CSV table of C-alpha atoms in Angstrom, one decimal:
chain,number,residue,atom,x,y,z
A,1,MET,CA,3.8,-18.0,-7.3
A,2,THR,CA,0.9,-16.6,-9.3
A,3,LYS,CA,-1.4,-18.8,-11.2
A,4,ARG,CA,-3.7,-17.4,-13.9
A,5,LYS,CA,-6.5,-19.1,-15.8
A,6,ILE,CA,-8.4,-17.8,-18.8
A,7,GLN,CA,-12.0,-18.9,-19.2
A,8,ASN,CA,-13.6,-19.1,-22.6
A,9,LYS,CA,-16.1,-16.7,-24.2
A,10,SER,CA,-19.2,-18.7,-23.2
A,11,ALA,CA,-18.4,-18.0,-19.5
A,12,MET,CA,-17.9,-14.3,-20.5
A,13,GLU,CA,-21.3,-14.3,-22.1
A,14,ASP,CA,-22.9,-15.9,-19.0
A,15,ILE,CA,-21.4,-13.1,-16.8
A,16,LYS,CA,-22.6,-10.4,-19.2
A,17,HIS,CA,-26.1,-11.9,-19.3
A,18,LYS,CA,-26.3,-12.2,-15.6
A,19,LYS,CA,-25.3,-8.5,-15.2
A,20,GLN,CA,-28.1,-7.5,-17.6
A,21,LYS,CA,-30.9,-9.5,-16.0
A,22,ARG,CA,-31.0,-10.8,-12.4
A,23,PRO,CA,-33.1,-13.9,-12.0
A,24,ALA,CA,-36.0,-14.0,-9.5
A,25,GLY,CA,-34.2,-16.6,-7.5
A,26,PRO,CA,-31.7,-19.5,-7.7
A,27,THR,CA,-33.0,-22.7,-9.2
A,28,SER,CA,-30.8,-24.8,-6.9
A,29,VAL,CA,-28.7,-24.3,-3.9
A,30,SER,CA,-25.8,-26.7,-3.4
A,31,ASN,CA,-24.2,-25.1,-0.4
A,32,PRO,CA,-25.8,-21.8,0.8
A,33,ALA,CA,-22.7,-20.9,2.8
A,34,LYS,CA,-20.5,-20.8,-0.3
A,35,THR,CA,-22.1,-20.7,-3.8
A,36,ILE,CA,-25.4,-20.5,-5.6
A,37,SER,CA,-25.7,-22.4,-8.9
A,38,THR,CA,-28.0,-20.8,-11.4
A,39,SER,CA,-29.4,-22.1,-14.7
A,40,MET,CA,-30.2,-19.0,-16.7
A,41,GLU,CA,-28.9,-20.7,-19.8
A,42,PRO,CA,-28.8,-24.4,-20.6
A,43,HIS,CA,-25.0,-24.4,-21.0
A,44,SER,CA,-24.3,-22.2,-18.0
A,45,SER,CA,-21.8,-23.7,-15.5
A,46,TYR,CA,-20.6,-20.5,-13.9
A,47,THR,CA,-21.2,-20.1,-10.2
A,48,LEU,CA,-21.6,-16.8,-8.4
A,49,PRO,CA,-20.3,-16.3,-4.9
A,50,TYR,CA,-23.1,-16.3,-2.3
A,51,ILE,CA,-23.7,-12.7,-1.0
A,52,PRO,CA,-25.5,-12.6,2.3
A,53,PRO,CA,-28.1,-9.9,3.0
A,54,LEU,CA,-26.5,-6.5,3.7
A,55,ALA,CA,-25.9,-6.0,7.4
A,56,LEU,CA,-26.6,-2.8,9.2
A,57,PRO,CA,-23.5,-0.6,9.7
A,58,GLU,CA,-23.2,-1.4,13.4
A,59,GLU,CA,-23.5,-5.1,12.7
A,60,MET,CA,-20.9,-4.8,9.9
A,61,ALA,CA,-18.5,-3.0,12.2
A,62,THR,CA,-18.8,-5.6,14.9
A,63,GLU,CA,-18.4,-8.4,12.4
A,64,LEU,CA,-15.3,-6.8,10.8
A,65,ARG,CA,-13.8,-6.2,14.2
A,66,ASN,CA,-14.3,-9.8,15.3
A,67,GLU,CA,-12.8,-11.0,12.0
A,68,MET,CA,-9.7,-8.7,12.5
A,69,VAL,CA,-9.3,-10.0,16.1
A,70,ASP,CA,-9.3,-13.5,14.9
A,71,LEU,CA,-6.8,-12.9,12.1
A,72,TYR,CA,-4.5,-11.0,14.5
A,73,GLY,CA,-4.4,-13.9,16.8
A,74,LYS,CA,-3.7,-16.5,14.1
A,75,HIS,CA,-1.4,-14.6,11.7
A,76,HIS,CA,0.5,-11.9,13.6
A,77,VAL,CA,4.2,-12.1,14.6
A,78,LEU,CA,5.4,-9.3,16.9
A,79,ASP,CA,8.9,-7.7,17.4
A,80,ASN,CA,10.8,-9.0,14.4
A,81,ASP,CA,13.1,-6.4,12.9
A,82,PHE,CA,14.0,-8.6,10.0
A,83,ILE,CA,11.2,-7.0,8.0
A,84,LEU,CA,13.1,-3.7,8.0
A,85,ASN,CA,15.8,-5.3,5.9
A,86,MET,CA,13.1,-6.3,3.3
A,87,ALA,CA,12.7,-2.7,2.4
A,88,GLN,CA,16.4,-2.1,1.7
A,89,PRO,CA,17.2,-1.4,-2.0
A,90,SER,CA,18.4,-4.6,-3.7
A,91,ASP,CA,21.2,-2.7,-5.5
A,92,SER,CA,24.4,-2.2,-3.5
A,93,TYR,CA,24.9,1.3,-4.9
A,94,GLN,CA,21.3,2.3,-3.9
A,95,ARG,CA,21.7,0.8,-0.5
A,96,ARG,CA,24.8,3.0,0.1
A,97,ALA,CA,23.0,6.0,-1.2
A,98,ALA,CA,20.1,5.3,1.1
A,99,ARG,CA,22.4,5.1,4.1
A,100,ASN,CA,24.0,8.4,3.1
A,101,ILE,CA,20.6,10.2,2.9
A,102,THR,CA,19.5,8.6,6.2
A,103,ARG,CA,22.7,9.8,7.8
A,104,ASP,CA,22.5,13.4,6.5
A,105,ALA,CA,18.7,13.7,7.3
A,106,THR,CA,19.3,12.3,10.8
A,107,LYS,CA,22.2,14.6,11.5
A,108,PHE,CA,20.4,17.7,10.4
A,109,LEU,CA,17.3,16.8,12.4
A,110,GLU,CA,19.3,16.1,15.6
A,111,THR,CA,21.3,19.3,15.2
A,112,HIS,CA,18.1,21.5,14.9
A,113,LEU,CA,15.7,19.6,17.1
A,114,THR,CA,16.7,21.5,20.2
A,115,PRO,CA,18.9,24.4,19.0
A,116,SER,CA,19.2,28.0,20.3
A,117,SER,CA,18.0,30.8,18.0
A,118,ALA,CA,21.6,31.9,17.6
A,119,HIS,CA,22.6,28.4,16.3
A,120,LEU,CA,19.7,28.5,13.8
A,121,GLU,CA,20.8,31.9,12.5
A,122,THR,CA,24.4,30.7,12.2
A,123,ALA,CA,23.4,27.6,10.3
A,124,ALA,CA,21.2,29.6,8.0
A,125,SER,CA,23.9,32.1,7.4
A,126,LYS,CA,26.4,29.4,6.5
A,127,GLN,CA,23.9,27.9,4.0
A,128,GLY,CA,23.3,31.4,2.5
A,129,LYS,CA,27.0,31.8,1.8
A,130,GLY,CA,27.0,28.6,-0.2
A,131,LYS,CA,29.4,26.9,2.1
A,132,LYS,CA,29.1,23.1,1.8
A,133,SER,CA,27.8,21.6,5.0
A,134,THR,CA,27.5,17.9,6.0
A,135,GLU,CA,24.8,18.9,8.4
A,136,SER,CA,22.2,19.7,5.8
A,137,PRO,CA,20.8,17.4,3.1
A,138,SER,CA,19.9,20.5,1.1
A,139,SER,CA,22.1,22.7,-1.0
A,140,THR,CA,19.7,25.6,-0.9
A,141,SER,CA,17.5,27.1,1.9
A,142,THR,CA,16.9,25.2,5.2
A,143,SER,CA,13.7,27.1,6.1
A,144,ALA,CA,11.3,24.4,4.9
A,145,TRP,CA,13.3,21.7,6.8
A,146,ILE,CA,13.2,23.8,10.0
A,147,ALA,CA,9.5,24.5,9.6
A,148,HIS,CA,8.8,20.8,9.7
A,149,ILE,CA,11.1,20.2,12.6
A,150,ASP,CA,9.4,22.9,14.5
A,151,GLU,CA,6.0,21.2,14.0
A,152,MET,CA,7.3,17.8,15.1
A,153,ARG,CA,9.5,19.1,18.0
A,154,ASP,CA,7.2,18.5,20.9
A,155,TRP,CA,6.2,15.0,19.8
A,156,SER,CA,9.8,14.0,19.0
A,157,LEU,CA,11.0,15.2,22.4
A,158,GLY,CA,8.3,13.2,24.2
A,159,LYS,CA,6.1,16.0,25.4
A,160,PRO,CA,2.5,14.8,26.2
A,161,LEU,CA,-0.2,15.8,23.8
A,162,CYS,CA,-3.7,16.8,25.0
A,163,LEU,CA,-5.6,15.0,22.2
A,164,GLU,CA,-4.9,11.9,20.2
A,165,SER,CA,-5.4,13.9,17.0
A,166,GLY,CA,-2.6,16.1,18.2
A,167,ILE,CA,0.0,13.6,16.9
A,168,TYR,CA,-1.3,13.7,13.3
A,169,GLY,CA,0.4,17.0,12.4
A,170,PRO,CA,3.8,16.1,13.9
A,171,ILE,CA,3.8,12.7,12.1
A,172,MET,CA,2.9,14.2,8.8
A,173,ALA,CA,5.6,16.8,9.4
A,174,PHE,CA,8.1,14.0,10.0
A,175,VAL,CA,7.2,12.2,6.8
A,176,SER,CA,7.3,15.5,4.8
A,177,TYR,CA,10.7,16.3,6.3
A,178,VAL,CA,12.1,13.0,5.1
A,179,ALA,CA,10.6,13.6,1.6
A,180,LEU,CA,12.3,17.0,1.4
A,181,CYS,CA,15.6,15.4,2.2
A,182,VAL,CA,15.1,12.7,-0.5
A,183,GLN,CA,14.0,15.4,-2.9
A,184,ALA,CA,17.1,17.5,-2.2
A,185,GLN,CA,19.4,14.5,-3.0
A,186,ARG,CA,17.4,13.9,-6.2
A,187,ASP,CA,17.8,17.5,-7.2
A,188,LYS,CA,21.5,17.3,-6.6
A,189,ALA,CA,22.3,14.0,-8.3
A,190,GLY,CA,19.5,13.7,-10.7
A,191,SER,CA,18.5,10.2,-11.9
A,192,THR,CA,21.9,8.8,-10.8
A,193,ALA,CA,20.7,9.1,-7.2
A,194,GLY,CA,18.7,5.9,-7.6
A,195,ILE,CA,15.6,7.5,-6.0
A,196,ARG,CA,12.4,6.1,-7.5
A,197,ARG,CA,9.7,8.0,-5.7
A,198,LEU,CA,8.8,10.4,-2.9
A,199,ILE,CA,6.9,9.1,0.2
A,200,CYS,CA,4.5,11.9,1.2
A,201,PRO,CA,1.6,12.1,3.6
A,202,ALA,CA,-1.9,12.1,2.0
A,203,ASP,CA,-3.9,15.3,1.6
A,204,LYS,CA,-5.5,15.2,5.0
A,205,ALA,CA,-5.6,13.2,8.3
A,206,ASP,CA,-8.4,11.3,9.9
A,207,TYR,CA,-10.7,10.9,6.9
A,208,GLN,CA,-12.9,8.3,5.2
A,209,PRO,CA,-11.5,7.3,1.8
A,210,ASP,CA,-14.0,7.8,-1.1
A,211,ASP,CA,-13.7,4.1,-2.0
A,212,SER,CA,-14.2,2.7,1.5
A,213,ASP,CA,-16.8,0.0,1.8
A,214,ASP,CA,-17.6,0.8,5.5
A,215,LYS,CA,-17.2,3.7,7.9
A,216,THR,CA,-13.5,3.1,8.6
A,217,ARG,CA,-11.4,6.3,8.8
A,218,VAL,CA,-7.7,6.5,7.9
A,219,CYS,CA,-5.5,8.3,10.4
A,220,ILE,CA,-2.7,9.1,7.9
A,221,GLY,CA,-2.3,7.9,4.4
A,222,LEU,CA,1.1,7.6,2.7
A,223,CYS,CA,1.3,8.2,-1.1
A,224,SER,CA,4.0,7.3,-3.6
A,225,MET,CA,4.6,10.3,-5.7
A,226,ASP,CA,6.6,11.0,-8.8
A,227,PHE,CA,8.9,14.0,-8.9
A,228,ASP,CA,6.6,15.9,-11.2
A,229,ASP,CA,3.4,15.1,-9.4
A,230,PRO,CA,1.4,18.0,-8.0
A,231,ALA,CA,1.3,18.3,-4.2
A,232,PRO,CA,-1.8,16.8,-2.6
A,233,THR,CA,-4.6,19.2,-1.9
A,234,ALA,CA,-6.8,19.3,1.2
A,235,SER,CA,-10.0,19.5,-0.9
A,236,THR,CA,-9.9,15.8,-1.8
A,237,ARG,CA,-9.8,12.5,0.1
A,238,THR,CA,-7.0,10.2,-1.1
A,239,PRO,CA,-8.8,6.8,-1.8
A,240,TYR,CA,-7.4,3.4,-0.9
A,241,HIS,CA,-6.5,2.7,-4.5
A,242,LYS,CA,-3.9,5.5,-4.4
A,243,LEU,CA,-2.3,4.8,-1.0
A,244,LEU,CA,1.1,3.2,-0.6
A,245,ALA,CA,0.5,2.4,3.1
A,246,VAL,CA,-1.5,3.6,6.0
A,247,ILE,CA,-0.3,5.0,9.4
A,248,GLU,CA,-2.7,4.2,12.2
A,249,ALA,CA,-1.8,6.7,15.0
A,250,TRP,CA,-3.2,6.3,18.6
A,251,GLY,CA,-2.4,8.4,21.6
A,252,CYS,CA,-0.9,5.9,23.9
A,253,SER,CA,1.2,2.7,23.7
A,254,ILE,CA,-1.4,0.7,25.6
A,255,TYR,CA,-3.5,0.8,22.4
A,256,SER,CA,-1.0,-1.0,20.2
A,257,LYS,CA,-3.3,-4.0,19.5
A,258,ASP,CA,-6.2,-1.6,18.6
A,259,ALA,CA,-3.9,0.2,16.2
A,260,PHE,CA,-2.9,-3.2,14.6
A,261,LEU,CA,-6.6,-4.2,14.2
A,262,GLN,CA,-7.4,-0.9,12.5
A,263,LEU,CA,-4.4,-1.3,10.2
A,264,TYR,CA,-5.6,-4.8,9.3
A,265,GLU,CA,-8.9,-3.3,8.1
A,266,ASP,CA,-7.2,-0.5,6.2
A,267,THR,CA,-4.9,-3.0,4.5
A,268,ARG,CA,-7.8,-5.3,3.6
A,269,GLN,CA,-9.4,-2.5,1.7
A,270,MET,CA,-6.2,-1.7,-0.1
A,271,TYR,CA,-6.0,-5.3,-1.3
A,272,GLN,CA,-9.6,-4.9,-2.5
A,273,GLU,CA,-9.0,-1.7,-4.5
A,274,GLN,CA,-5.4,-2.2,-5.8
A,275,HIS,CA,-5.4,-5.0,-8.3
A,276,ASP,CA,-1.6,-5.2,-8.6
A,277,LEU,CA,-1.0,-5.5,-4.8
A,278,ARG,CA,0.4,-8.8,-3.7
A,279,SER,CA,1.9,-7.8,-0.3
A,280,ALA,CA,1.5,-4.6,1.7
A,281,TRP,CA,3.2,-2.4,4.3
A,282,GLY,CA,1.8,-0.4,7.1
A,283,ILE,CA,2.8,1.6,10.2
A,284,THR,CA,1.3,1.9,13.7
A,285,ILE,CA,2.2,4.8,16.0
A,286,CYS,CA,1.0,4.7,19.6
A,287,GLY,CA,2.2,7.7,21.5
A,288,HIS,CA,5.9,7.8,20.6
A,289,GLU,CA,6.3,4.2,19.6
A,290,VAL,CA,6.5,3.5,15.8
A,291,ARG,CA,6.1,-0.1,14.5
A,292,VAL,CA,6.5,-1.1,10.9
A,293,CYS,CA,4.3,-4.0,9.7
A,294,HIS,CA,4.5,-6.2,6.6
A,295,PHE,CA,1.6,-8.2,5.3
A,296,GLY,CA,2.3,-11.4,3.3
A,297,ASN,CA,-0.2,-14.0,2.0
A,298,ASP,CA,-0.3,-15.9,5.2
A,299,ILE,CA,1.4,-13.8,7.9
A,300,ALA,CA,1.8,-10.3,9.2
A,301,VAL,CA,5.1,-9.4,10.9
A,302,SER,CA,5.7,-6.2,12.8
A,303,SER,CA,9.0,-4.7,14.0
A,304,LYS,CA,10.1,-3.8,17.5
A,305,PRO,CA,8.9,-0.4,18.6
A,306,MET,CA,11.0,2.6,17.5
A,307,ASP,CA,11.0,5.3,20.2
A,308,VAL,CA,11.0,8.6,18.4
A,309,THR,CA,12.0,10.4,21.6
A,310,THR,CA,15.5,8.9,21.1
A,311,PRO,CA,18.0,9.6,18.3
A,312,LYS,CA,18.1,5.9,17.5
A,313,GLY,CA,14.3,5.7,17.1
A,314,ARG,CA,14.2,8.8,14.9
A,315,ARG,CA,16.9,7.4,12.7
A,316,SER,CA,15.1,4.1,12.3
A,317,PHE,CA,11.9,5.9,11.3
A,318,ILE,CA,13.8,8.0,8.8
A,319,GLU,CA,15.6,4.9,7.4
A,320,ILE,CA,12.4,3.0,6.6
A,321,LEU,CA,10.9,6.1,4.7
A,322,VAL,CA,14.2,6.5,2.7
A,323,ASN,CA,14.3,2.8,1.9
A,324,TRP,CA,10.7,2.9,0.6
A,325,SER,CA,11.7,5.8,-1.6
A,326,MET,CA,14.5,3.8,-3.3
A,327,CYS,CA,13.5,0.2,-3.3
A,328,GLU,CA,12.0,-1.8,-6.2
A,329,ASP,CA,8.3,-1.6,-6.8
A,330,SER,CA,8.1,-5.4,-6.2
A,331,GLN,CA,9.5,-4.8,-2.7
A,332,LEU,CA,6.6,-2.5,-2.0
A,333,GLY,CA,4.2,-5.4,-2.9
A,334,ARG,CA,3.6,-4.5,-6.6
A,335,ASP,CA,3.0,-7.3,-9.1
A,336,PRO,CA,5.2,-6.4,-12.1
A,337,THR,CA,2.9,-8.2,-14.5
A,338,ILE,CA,-0.1,-5.9,-13.8
A,339,GLY,CA,-0.1,-2.2,-14.3
A,340,TYR,CA,-2.6,0.7,-14.6
A,341,MET,CA,-2.7,2.7,-17.9
A,342,PRO,CA,-3.8,6.2,-16.9
A,343,ASP,CA,-4.0,7.5,-20.4
A,344,LEU,CA,-6.7,4.8,-21.3
A,345,ASP,CA,-8.1,4.5,-17.8
A,346,CYS,CA,-7.7,0.7,-17.8
A,347,TRP,CA,-5.4,-2.0,-16.6
A,348,GLN,CA,-3.0,-4.3,-18.4
A,349,ILE,CA,-2.0,-7.8,-17.3
A,350,ASP,CA,0.4,-10.4,-18.7
A,351,CYS,CA,-0.4,-14.1,-18.5
A,352,PRO,CA,0.2,-17.2,-20.6
A,353,ASP,CA,-2.4,-18.4,-23.0
A,354,ASP,CA,-2.3,-22.0,-22.0
A,355,THR,CA,-1.1,-23.6,-18.7
A,356,SER,CA,-3.4,-26.6,-18.8
A,357,ARG,CA,-0.6,-29.0,-19.7
A,358,GLY,CA,1.9,-27.4,-17.2
A,359,ILE,CA,4.0,-26.0,-20.1
A,360,ASP,CA,5.4,-22.5,-20.0
A,361,THR,CA,4.1,-20.3,-22.8
A,362,LYS,CA,5.1,-16.8,-23.7
A,363,PRO,CA,3.0,-14.3,-21.7
A,364,ARG,CA,0.3,-12.5,-23.7
A,365,ARG,CA,-1.0,-9.0,-22.7
A,366,TYR,CA,-4.6,-8.5,-21.9
A,367,TYR,CA,-6.6,-5.3,-20.9
A,368,PHE,CA,-9.4,-4.9,-18.4
A,369,GLU,CA,-11.6,-2.3,-16.7
A,370,ASP,CA,-14.2,-4.4,-14.9
A,371,VAL,CA,-13.4,-6.7,-12.0
A,372,ALA,CA,-15.8,-9.6,-11.4
A,373,CYS,CA,-14.1,-10.7,-8.1
A,374,ARG,CA,-11.9,-8.5,-5.9
A,375,ALA,CA,-9.3,-9.6,-3.3
A,376,ASN,CA,-11.3,-8.5,-0.3
A,377,ARG,CA,-9.5,-10.7,2.2
A,378,LEU,CA,-6.3,-9.8,4.2
A,379,PHE,CA,-4.7,-13.3,3.9
A,380,GLY,CA,-5.0,-16.2,1.5
A,381,ARG,CA,-4.7,-16.5,-2.3
A,382,HIS,CA,-6.0,-13.0,-3.1
A,383,THR,CA,-8.1,-14.3,-5.9
A,384,ARG,CA,-9.2,-11.8,-8.5
A,385,CYS,CA,-11.2,-12.2,-11.7
A,386,PHE,CA,-10.9,-9.7,-14.5
A,387,LEU,CA,-13.2,-9.2,-17.5
A,388,ALA,CA,-10.5,-8.7,-20.2
A,389,THR,CA,-9.6,-8.7,-23.9
A,390,ASN,CA,-6.4,-9.1,-25.8
A,391,ILE,CA,-7.2,-6.2,-28.0
A,392,LYS,CA,-5.7,-3.0,-26.8
A,393,PRO,CA,-8.3,-0.2,-26.5
A,394,THR,CA,-7.9,3.3,-27.8
A,395,VAL,CA,-9.6,6.6,-27.1
A,396,ASP,CA,-12.0,6.0,-30.0
A,397,SER,CA,-12.3,2.2,-29.5
A,398,PRO,CA,-13.5,1.3,-26.0
A,399,LEU,CA,-12.6,-1.9,-24.3
A,400,VAL,CA,-14.9,-4.9,-25.0
A,401,PRO,CA,-14.2,-7.9,-22.7
A,402,SER,CA,-14.1,-11.3,-24.3
A,403,VAL,CA,-12.4,-13.5,-21.6
A,404,VAL,CA,-12.4,-13.9,-17.9
A,405,ILE,CA,-8.9,-14.1,-16.2
A,406,LYS,CA,-8.7,-15.6,-12.8
A,407,ASP,CA,-5.6,-14.4,-10.9
A,408,ALA,CA,-4.6,-16.1,-7.7
A,409,TRP,CA,-1.5,-16.6,-5.6
A,410,VAL,CA,-0.7,-20.2,-4.6
A,411,PHE,CA,2.1,-21.9,-2.7
A,412,ALA,CA,5.1,-22.5,-4.9
A,413,LYS,CA,6.0,-26.1,-5.8
A,414,PRO,CA,9.5,-27.3,-6.6
A,415,SER,CA,10.3,-27.5,-10.4
A,416,THR,CA,7.0,-26.2,-11.4
A,417,GLY,CA,6.4,-24.9,-14.9
A,418,GLU,CA,3.4,-22.8,-14.2
A,419,ASP,CA,4.9,-19.6,-13.0
A,420,VAL,CA,4.4,-16.5,-15.0
């Protein structure tokens, strides 16, 4: 359940005034560990979060690592495959379509993963003659599919790789192969296919996102792309605010906990940069074992390992990527009441004008650019504060904030009237 509160204009003025002029020091400290109370204005009652002195990068890395270890011990649940069902499309027709795409993509992959050259030429010849084939998810050329299969072949067949970074290319090829299968079905059936997005690997592997607040590097980023989006280019680094999920890839299965800890830190930064994110997905790959992880407000649950050296494991990996391509945005963790407006470079949010008396009111739309408080924690209420206005901006009329909206997730209560 989300709970939103709008503060009046005086609080907004306090924030704006504090942003313009920083006081020499606090006039009173009620609890140094939590908040600092200032008295810049006689009527000011707004409290700013206490920000400790900036730590050195090494100290920050150690502190973050210790925090992730603590969270992992308290909140993580291992080997629960129920979360895989959470990604299935809610519509029965789309679930059936997702199963069909998974079946065809798996069959084509298994047929061509260890074929002879003669078999490849025969399959390509049949496709060239236009003969309908149940082996191929594509109605045109299979060359792009086979190119990706060639790149992932050694990894999928369990051959040892010399370097940890050697698995990045095969994993990205696997994800790209599934995206081509999904795209082929979309080209064939159009909008009736029920496919909402393409899941593609980000522009490059092993990089530091531009909006990262530390030196953390992402192994592989997954992006949600529309069908008319341009392909990612290797000249840019996909930031956290554009990632659907992160794949943390390590060379050996003994590093599974380390992979989870790194995924925790990546997901924390996604919460910090994506203001409409209320739950998140992630993947760890250690050697040939793939685990899917889902982050809720108070728990993280990971699946049993999928062994990509087996047909069953490869099918399971394909299935989760296909389901992510077809499920609702809310199943991917998106808050339907918050959305980004690229044409105006701002966000919109729907919330009731008055919930002080516990009475539902019709949601009103607000717009914001600046964020006073980000959700920079992995678990909890994910409190965010937006500097907003109810006047829609235009290209010629920039956004001028007039209110502060506090957005937080709380535990649902029976028969409550405060849900949005």
